[in-house]
PDB file of C-alpha atoms in Angstrom:
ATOM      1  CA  UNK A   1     -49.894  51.648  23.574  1.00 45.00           C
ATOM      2  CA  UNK A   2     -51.317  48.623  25.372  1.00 46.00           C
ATOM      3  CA  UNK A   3     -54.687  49.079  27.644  1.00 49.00           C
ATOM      4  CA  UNK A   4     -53.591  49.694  31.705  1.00 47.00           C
ATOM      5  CA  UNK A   5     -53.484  46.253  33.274  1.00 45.00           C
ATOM      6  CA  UNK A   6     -52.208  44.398  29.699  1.00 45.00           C
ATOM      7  CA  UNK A   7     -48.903  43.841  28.493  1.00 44.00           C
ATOM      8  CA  UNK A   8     -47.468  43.709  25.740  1.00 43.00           C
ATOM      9  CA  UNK A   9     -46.361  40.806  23.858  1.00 45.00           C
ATOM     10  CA  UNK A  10     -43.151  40.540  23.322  1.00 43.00           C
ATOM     11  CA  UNK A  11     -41.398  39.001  20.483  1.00 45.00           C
ATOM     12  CA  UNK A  12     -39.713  35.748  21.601  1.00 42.00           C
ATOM     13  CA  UNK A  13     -35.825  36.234  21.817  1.00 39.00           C
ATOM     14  CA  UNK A  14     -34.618  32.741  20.021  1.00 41.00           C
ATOM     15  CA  UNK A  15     -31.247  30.668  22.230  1.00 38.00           C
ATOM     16  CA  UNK A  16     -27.922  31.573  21.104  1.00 41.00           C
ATOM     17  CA  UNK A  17     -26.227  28.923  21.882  1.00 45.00           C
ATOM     18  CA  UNK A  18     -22.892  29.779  23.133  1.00 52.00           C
ATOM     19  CA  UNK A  19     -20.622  26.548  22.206  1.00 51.00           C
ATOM     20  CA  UNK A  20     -17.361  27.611  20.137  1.00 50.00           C
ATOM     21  CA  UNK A  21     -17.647  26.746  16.668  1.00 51.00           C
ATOM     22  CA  UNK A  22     -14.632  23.850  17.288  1.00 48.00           C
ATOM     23  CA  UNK A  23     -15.426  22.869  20.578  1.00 52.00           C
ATOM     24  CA  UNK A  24     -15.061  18.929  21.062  1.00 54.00           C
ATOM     25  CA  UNK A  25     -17.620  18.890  23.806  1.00 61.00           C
ATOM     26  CA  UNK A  26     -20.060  16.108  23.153  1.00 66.00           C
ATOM     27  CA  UNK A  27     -24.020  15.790  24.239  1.00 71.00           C
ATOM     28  CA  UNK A  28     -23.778  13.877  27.582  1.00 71.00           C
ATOM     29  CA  UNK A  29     -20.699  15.629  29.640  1.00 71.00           C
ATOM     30  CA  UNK A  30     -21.559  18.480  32.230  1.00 70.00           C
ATOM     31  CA  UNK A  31     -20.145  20.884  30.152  1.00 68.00           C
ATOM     32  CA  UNK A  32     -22.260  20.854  27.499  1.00 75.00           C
ATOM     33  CA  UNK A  33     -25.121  22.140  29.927  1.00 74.00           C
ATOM     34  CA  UNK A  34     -22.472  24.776  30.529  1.00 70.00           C
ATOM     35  CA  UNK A  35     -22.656  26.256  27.331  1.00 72.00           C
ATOM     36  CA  UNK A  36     -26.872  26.371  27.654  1.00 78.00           C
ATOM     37  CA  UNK A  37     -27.718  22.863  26.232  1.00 81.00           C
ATOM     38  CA  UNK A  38     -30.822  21.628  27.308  1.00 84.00           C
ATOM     39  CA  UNK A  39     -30.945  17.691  26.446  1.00 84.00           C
ATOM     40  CA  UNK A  40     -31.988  15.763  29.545  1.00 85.00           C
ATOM     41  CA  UNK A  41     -28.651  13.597  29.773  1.00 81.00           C
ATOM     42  CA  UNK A  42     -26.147  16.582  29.145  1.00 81.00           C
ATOM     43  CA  UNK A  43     -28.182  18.357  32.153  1.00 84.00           C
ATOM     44  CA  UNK A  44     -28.446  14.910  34.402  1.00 83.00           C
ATOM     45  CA  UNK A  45     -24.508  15.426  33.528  1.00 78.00           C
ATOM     46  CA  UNK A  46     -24.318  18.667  35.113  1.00 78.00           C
ATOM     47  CA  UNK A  47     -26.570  17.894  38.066  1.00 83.00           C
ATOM     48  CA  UNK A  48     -24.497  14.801  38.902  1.00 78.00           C
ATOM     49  CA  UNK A  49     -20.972  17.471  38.540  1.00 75.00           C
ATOM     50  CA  UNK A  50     -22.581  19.660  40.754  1.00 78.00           C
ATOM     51  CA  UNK A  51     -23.317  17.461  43.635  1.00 80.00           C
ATOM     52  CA  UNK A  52     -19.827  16.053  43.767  1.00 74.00           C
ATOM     53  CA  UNK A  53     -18.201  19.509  43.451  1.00 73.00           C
ATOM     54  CA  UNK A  54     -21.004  20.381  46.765  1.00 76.00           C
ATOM     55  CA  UNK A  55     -19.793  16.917  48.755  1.00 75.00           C
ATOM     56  CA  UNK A  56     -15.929  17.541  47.922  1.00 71.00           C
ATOM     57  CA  UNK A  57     -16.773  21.494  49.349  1.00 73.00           C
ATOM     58  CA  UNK A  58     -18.613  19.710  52.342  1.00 77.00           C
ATOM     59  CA  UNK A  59     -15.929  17.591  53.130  1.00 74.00           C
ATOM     60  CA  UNK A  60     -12.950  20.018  53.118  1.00 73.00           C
ATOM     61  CA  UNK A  61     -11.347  18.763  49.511  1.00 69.00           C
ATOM     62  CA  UNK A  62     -10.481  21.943  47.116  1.00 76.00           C
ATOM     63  CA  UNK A  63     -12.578  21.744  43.711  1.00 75.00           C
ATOM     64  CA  UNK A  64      -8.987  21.792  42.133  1.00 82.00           C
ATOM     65  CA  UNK A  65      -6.179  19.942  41.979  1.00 83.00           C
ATOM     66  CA  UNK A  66      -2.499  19.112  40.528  1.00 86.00           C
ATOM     67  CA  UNK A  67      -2.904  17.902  37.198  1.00 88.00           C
ATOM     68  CA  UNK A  68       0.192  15.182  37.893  1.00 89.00           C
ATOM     69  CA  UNK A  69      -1.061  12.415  39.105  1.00 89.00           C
ATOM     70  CA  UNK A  70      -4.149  12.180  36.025  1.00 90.00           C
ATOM     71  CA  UNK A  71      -2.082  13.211  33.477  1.00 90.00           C
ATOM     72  CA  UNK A  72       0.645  10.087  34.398  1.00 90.00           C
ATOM     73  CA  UNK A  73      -1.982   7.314  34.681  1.00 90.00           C
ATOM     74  CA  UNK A  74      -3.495   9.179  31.325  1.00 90.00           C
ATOM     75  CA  UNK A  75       0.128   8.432  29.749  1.00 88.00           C
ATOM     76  CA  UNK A  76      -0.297   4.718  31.194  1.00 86.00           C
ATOM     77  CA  UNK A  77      -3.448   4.208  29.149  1.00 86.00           C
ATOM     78  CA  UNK A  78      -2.191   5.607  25.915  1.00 82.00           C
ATOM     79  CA  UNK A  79       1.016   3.172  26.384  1.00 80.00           C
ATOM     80  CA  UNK A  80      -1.558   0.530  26.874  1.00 78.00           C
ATOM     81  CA  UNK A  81      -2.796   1.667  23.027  1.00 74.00           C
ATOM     82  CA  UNK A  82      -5.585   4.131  24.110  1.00 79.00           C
ATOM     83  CA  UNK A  83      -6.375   7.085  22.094  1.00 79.00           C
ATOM     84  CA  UNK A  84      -6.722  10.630  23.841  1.00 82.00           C
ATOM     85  CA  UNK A  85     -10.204  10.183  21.706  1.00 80.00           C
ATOM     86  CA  UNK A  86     -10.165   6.670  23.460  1.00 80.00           C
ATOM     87  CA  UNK A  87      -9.617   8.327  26.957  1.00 85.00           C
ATOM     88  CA  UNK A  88     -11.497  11.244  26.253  1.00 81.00           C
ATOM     89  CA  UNK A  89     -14.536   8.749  25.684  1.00 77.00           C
ATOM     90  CA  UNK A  90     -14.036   6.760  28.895  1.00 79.00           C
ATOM     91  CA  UNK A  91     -14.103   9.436  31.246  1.00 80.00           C
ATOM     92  CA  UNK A  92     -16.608  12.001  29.445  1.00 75.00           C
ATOM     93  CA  UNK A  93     -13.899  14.601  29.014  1.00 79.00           C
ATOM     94  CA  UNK A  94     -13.638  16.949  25.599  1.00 78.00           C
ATOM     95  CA  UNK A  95     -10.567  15.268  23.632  1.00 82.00           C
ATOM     96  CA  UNK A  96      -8.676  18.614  24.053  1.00 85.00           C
ATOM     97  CA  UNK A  97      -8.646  18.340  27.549  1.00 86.00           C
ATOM     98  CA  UNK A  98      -7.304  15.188  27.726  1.00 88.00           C
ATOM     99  CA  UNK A  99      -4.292  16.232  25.049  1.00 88.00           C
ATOM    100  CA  UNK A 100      -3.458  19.406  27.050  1.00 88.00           C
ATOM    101  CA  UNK A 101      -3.416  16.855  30.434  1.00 89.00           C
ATOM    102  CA  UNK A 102      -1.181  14.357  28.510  1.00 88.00           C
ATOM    103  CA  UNK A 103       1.180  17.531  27.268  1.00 88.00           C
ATOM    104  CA  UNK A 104       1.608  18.177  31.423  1.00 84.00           C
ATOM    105  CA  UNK A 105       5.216  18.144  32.086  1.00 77.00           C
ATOM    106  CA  UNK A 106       5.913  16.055  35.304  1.00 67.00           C
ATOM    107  CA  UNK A 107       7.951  17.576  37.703  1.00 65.00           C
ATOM    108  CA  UNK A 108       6.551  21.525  36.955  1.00 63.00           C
ATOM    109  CA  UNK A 109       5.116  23.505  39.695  1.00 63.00           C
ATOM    110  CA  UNK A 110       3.639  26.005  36.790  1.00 70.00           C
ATOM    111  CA  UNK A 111       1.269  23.862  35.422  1.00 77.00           C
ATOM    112  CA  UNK A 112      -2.468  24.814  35.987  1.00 83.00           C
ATOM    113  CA  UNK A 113      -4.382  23.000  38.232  1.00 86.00           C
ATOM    114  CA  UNK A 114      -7.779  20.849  36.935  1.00 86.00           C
ATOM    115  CA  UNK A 115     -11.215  20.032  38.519  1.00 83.00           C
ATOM    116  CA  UNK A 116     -11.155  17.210  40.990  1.00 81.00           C
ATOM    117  CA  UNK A 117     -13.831  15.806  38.708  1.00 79.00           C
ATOM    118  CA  UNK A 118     -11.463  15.748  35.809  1.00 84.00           C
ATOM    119  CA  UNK A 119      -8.834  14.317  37.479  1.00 86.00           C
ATOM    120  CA  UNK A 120     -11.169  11.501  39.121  1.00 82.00           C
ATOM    121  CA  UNK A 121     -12.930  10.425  35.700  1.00 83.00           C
ATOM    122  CA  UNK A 122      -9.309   9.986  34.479  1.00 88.00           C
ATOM    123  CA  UNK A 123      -7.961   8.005  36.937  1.00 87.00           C
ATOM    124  CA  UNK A 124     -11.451   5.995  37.640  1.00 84.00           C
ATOM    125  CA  UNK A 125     -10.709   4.008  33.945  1.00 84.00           C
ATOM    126  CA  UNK A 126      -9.039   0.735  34.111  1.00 85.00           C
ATOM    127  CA  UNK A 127      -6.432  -0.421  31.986  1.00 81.00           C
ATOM    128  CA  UNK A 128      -7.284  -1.597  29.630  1.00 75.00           C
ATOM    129  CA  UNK A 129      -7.044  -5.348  28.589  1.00 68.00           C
ATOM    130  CA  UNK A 130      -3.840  -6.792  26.797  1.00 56.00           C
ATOM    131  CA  UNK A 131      -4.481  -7.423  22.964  1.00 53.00           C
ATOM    132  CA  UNK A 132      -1.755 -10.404  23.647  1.00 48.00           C
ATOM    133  CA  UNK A 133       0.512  -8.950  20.863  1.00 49.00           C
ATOM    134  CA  UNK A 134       2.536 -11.753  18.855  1.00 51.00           C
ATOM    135  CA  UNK A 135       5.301  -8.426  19.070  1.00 49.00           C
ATOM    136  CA  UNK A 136       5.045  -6.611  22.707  1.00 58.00           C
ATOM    137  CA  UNK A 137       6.657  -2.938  23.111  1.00 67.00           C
ATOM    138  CA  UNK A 138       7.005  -0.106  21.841  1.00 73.00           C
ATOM    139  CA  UNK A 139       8.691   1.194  19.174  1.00 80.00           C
ATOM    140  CA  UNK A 140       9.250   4.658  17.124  1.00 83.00           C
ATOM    141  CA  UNK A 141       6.178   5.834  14.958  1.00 88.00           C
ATOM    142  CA  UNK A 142       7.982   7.258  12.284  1.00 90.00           C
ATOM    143  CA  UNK A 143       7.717   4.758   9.344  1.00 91.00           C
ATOM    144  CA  UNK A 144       3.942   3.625  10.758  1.00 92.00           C
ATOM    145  CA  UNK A 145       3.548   7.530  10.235  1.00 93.00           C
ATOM    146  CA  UNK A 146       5.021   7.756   6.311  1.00 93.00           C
ATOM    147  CA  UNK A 147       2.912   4.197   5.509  1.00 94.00           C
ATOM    148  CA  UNK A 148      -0.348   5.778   6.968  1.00 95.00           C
ATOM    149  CA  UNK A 149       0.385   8.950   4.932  1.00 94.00           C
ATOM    150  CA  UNK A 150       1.479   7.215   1.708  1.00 94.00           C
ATOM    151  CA  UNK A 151      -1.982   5.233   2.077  1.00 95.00           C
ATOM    152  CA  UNK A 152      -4.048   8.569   2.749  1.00 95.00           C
ATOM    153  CA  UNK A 153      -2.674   9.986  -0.243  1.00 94.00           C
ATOM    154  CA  UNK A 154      -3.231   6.607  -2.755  1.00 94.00           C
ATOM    155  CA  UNK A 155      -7.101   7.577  -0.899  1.00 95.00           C
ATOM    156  CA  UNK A 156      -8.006   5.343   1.621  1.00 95.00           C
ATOM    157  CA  UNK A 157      -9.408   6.964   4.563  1.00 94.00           C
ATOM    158  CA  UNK A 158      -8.336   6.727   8.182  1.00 93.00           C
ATOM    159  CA  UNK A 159     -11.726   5.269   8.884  1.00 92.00           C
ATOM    160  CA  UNK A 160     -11.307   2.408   6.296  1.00 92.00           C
ATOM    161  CA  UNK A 161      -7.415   1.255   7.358  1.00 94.00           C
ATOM    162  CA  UNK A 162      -8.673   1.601  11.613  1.00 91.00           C
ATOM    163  CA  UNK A 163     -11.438  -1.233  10.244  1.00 89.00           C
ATOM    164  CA  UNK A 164      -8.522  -3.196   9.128  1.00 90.00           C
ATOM    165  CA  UNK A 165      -6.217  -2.590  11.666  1.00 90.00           C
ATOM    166  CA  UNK A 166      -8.462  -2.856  14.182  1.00 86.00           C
ATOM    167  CA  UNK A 167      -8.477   0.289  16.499  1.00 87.00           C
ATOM    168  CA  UNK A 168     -10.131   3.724  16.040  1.00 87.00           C
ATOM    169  CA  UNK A 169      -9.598   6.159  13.271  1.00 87.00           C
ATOM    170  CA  UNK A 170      -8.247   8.975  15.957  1.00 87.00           C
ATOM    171  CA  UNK A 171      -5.509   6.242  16.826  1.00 89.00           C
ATOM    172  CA  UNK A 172      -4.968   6.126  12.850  1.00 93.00           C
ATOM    173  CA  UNK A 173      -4.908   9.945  12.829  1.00 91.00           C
ATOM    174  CA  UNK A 174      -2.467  10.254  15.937  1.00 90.00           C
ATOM    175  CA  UNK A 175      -0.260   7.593  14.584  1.00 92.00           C
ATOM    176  CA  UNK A 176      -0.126   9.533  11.473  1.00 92.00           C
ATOM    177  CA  UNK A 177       0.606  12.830  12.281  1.00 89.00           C
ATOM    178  CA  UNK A 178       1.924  13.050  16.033  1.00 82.00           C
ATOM    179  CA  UNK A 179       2.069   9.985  18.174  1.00 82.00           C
ATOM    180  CA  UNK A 180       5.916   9.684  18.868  1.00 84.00           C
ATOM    181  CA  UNK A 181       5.761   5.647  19.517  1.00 84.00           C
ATOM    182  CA  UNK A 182       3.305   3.076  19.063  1.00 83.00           C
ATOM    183  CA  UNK A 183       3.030  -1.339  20.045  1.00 82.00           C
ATOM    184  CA  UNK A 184       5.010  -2.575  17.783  1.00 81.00           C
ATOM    185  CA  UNK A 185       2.482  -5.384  16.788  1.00 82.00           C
ATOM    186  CA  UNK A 186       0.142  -2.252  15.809  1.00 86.00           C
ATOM    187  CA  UNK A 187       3.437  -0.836  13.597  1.00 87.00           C
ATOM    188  CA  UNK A 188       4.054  -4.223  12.421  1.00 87.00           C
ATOM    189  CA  UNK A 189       0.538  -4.473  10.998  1.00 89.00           C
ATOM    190  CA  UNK A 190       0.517  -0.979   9.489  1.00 93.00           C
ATOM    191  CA  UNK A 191       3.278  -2.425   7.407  1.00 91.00           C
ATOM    192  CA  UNK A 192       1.163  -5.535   6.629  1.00 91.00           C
ATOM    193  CA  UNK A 193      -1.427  -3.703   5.816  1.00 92.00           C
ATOM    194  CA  UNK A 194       0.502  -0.675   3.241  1.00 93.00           C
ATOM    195  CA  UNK A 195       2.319  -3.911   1.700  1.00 92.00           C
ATOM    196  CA  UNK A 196      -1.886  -4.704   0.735  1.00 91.00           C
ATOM    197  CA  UNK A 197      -3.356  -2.052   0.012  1.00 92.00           C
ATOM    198  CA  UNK A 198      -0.508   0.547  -1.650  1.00 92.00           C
ATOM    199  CA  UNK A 199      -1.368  -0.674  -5.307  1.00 91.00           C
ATOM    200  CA  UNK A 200      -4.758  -1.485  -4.893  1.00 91.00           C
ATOM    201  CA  UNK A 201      -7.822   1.380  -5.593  1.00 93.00           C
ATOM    202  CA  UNK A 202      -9.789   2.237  -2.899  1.00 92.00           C
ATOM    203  CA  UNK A 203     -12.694   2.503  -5.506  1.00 90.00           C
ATOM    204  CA  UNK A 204     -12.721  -1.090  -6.117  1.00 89.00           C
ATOM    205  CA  UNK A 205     -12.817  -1.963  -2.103  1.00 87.00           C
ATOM    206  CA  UNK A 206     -16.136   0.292  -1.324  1.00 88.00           C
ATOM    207  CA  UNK A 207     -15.200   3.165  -0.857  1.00 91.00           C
ATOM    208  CA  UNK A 208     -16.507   6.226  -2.314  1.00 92.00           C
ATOM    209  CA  UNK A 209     -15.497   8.439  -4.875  1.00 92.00           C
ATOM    210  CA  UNK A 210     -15.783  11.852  -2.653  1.00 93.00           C
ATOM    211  CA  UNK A 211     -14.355   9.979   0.050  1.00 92.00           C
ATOM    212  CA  UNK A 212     -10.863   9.312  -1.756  1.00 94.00           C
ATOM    213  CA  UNK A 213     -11.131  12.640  -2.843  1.00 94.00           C
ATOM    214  CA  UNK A 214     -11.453  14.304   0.600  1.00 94.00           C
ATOM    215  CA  UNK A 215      -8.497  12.566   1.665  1.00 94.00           C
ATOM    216  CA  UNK A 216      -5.960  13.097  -0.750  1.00 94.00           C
ATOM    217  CA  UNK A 217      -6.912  16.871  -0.714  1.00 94.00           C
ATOM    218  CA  UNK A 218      -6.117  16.263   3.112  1.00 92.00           C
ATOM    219  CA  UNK A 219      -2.982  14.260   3.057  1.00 92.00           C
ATOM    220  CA  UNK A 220      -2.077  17.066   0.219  1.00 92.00           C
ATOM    221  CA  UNK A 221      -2.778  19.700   2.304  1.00 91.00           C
ATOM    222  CA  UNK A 222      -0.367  17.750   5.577  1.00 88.00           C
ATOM    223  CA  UNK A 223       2.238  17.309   2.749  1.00 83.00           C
ATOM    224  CA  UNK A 224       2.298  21.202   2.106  1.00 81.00           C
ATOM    225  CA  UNK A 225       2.807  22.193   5.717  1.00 67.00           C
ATOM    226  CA  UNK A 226       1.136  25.455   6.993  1.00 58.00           C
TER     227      UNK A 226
END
C-alpha cells in the first residue's frame, strides 16, 4: 500500500477507438472526431460542425431537416456523371450517407430527417462542368454493366479500365453492379474500350499478377450471387 500523501501509479488504459470495422468515414470530416480521433484536421472538422450547429440554434433554424431537397440536387449531380464516392468527396460526407440520401423517395413524409450540415454540404457543390460528350443523354446501364463484368473477370481491375475511361473506379464499380443508367458517351466508350481490351492479358499491360487474381476471385464471387 502506497505511503499517505502518494498515489499510486496507475497503469495507462490504451484508446479504443470506437470506429466500426466498415465505417467509410474518412480523416478530415467531423465525424471522425466523433468516434475519438484525435488528428488536428478531423478535430478542426468537428470544431467548425459545432459552431454552425450553435449559430443555426442561435438563430431559430432546427439542427434537422427534410432530407428532399439534398437528396434531389444529389440525384442532379450523379445525372451530371458524379459518383456517390464523387459526392461523398465534395461535401465531406461518408459515401453511405450519401447512397442512403440518394435512395430517399421524393414525395414520403416517413423518411428520416438529416443534419442541416449534411444537407448544406450537399447542396453547397456546383455542378459540375459538361465533359461536351460527342453522344449527350442517358441511356440504360445494362450492357455497360455485362462489358465491365466480362472485363473484371478476363482480370483487369476497376482501377485500370476508370484510367482508361477516364472517371473514378467507384463510377466503374457503380456502373458495374448497380447504377441503373449512365451518359451514353461514357456507355459508348465502355464498349470501345471491352472491344480493346477483351482478348488482350492484363499481364502484358502492367498489371500485376495478384491484382488479376483478386479480381477474378471478385467478379467470381458477383457471378455466384449471395
Amino acid at each position: 500500500m502506497p505511503p499517505l500523501g502518494e498515489q499510486s501509479a496507475s497503469p495507462a488504459v490504451p484508446f479504443v477507438q470506437r470506429r466500426p470495422r466498415r465505417s467509410s468515414v474518412r480523416h478530415g470530416q467531423a465525424s471522425c472526431a466523433d468516434y475519438g480521433c484525435t488528428r488536428p484536421e478531423c478535430r478542426r472538422a468537428a470544431s467548425r460542425a459545432r459552431r454552425r450547429r450553435d449559430q443555426d440554434r442561435l438563430r431559430g433554424l432546427s439542427a434537422r431537416v427534410a432530407p428532399q431537397a439534398a437528396a434531389r440536387w444529389a440525384g442532379r449531380l450523379r445525372e451530371q456523371g458524379m459518383s456517390a464516392q464523387d459526392i461523398a468527396d465534395r461535401a465531406g460526407l461518408s459515401v453511405t450517407l450519401v447512397r442512403r440520401l440518394l435512395r430517399t423517395p421524393a414525395p414520403s413524409l416517413t423518411a428520416r430527417d438529416i443534419a442541416r450540415t449534411t444537407a448544406d454540404a450537399v447542396l453547397g457543390i456546383p455542378l459540375p462542368a459538361h465533359r461536351s460528350p460527342t453522344a449527350p443523354g442517358l441511356t440504360d446501364a445494362t450492357e455497360a454493366s455485362r462489358l465491365l463484368a466480362d472485363l473484371a473477370r478476363a482480370g483487369w481491375p476497376a482501377t485500370a479500365l476508370a484510367r482508361r475511361l477516364d472517371v473514378s473506379a467507384r463510377t466503374v464499380a457503380e456502373v458495374r453492379d448497380q447504377r441503373p443508367r449512365l451518359h451514353l458517351d461514357l456507355a459508348l466508350r465502355i464498349r470501345r474500350l471491352h472491344r480493346h481490351l477483351i482478348s488482350l492479358d492484363p499481364a502484358g499491360y502492367g498489371i500485376h499478377p495478384a491484382d488479376i487474381a483478386r479480381t477474378r476471385a471478385a467478379a467470381a464471387r458477383r457471378t455466384a450471387g449471395p
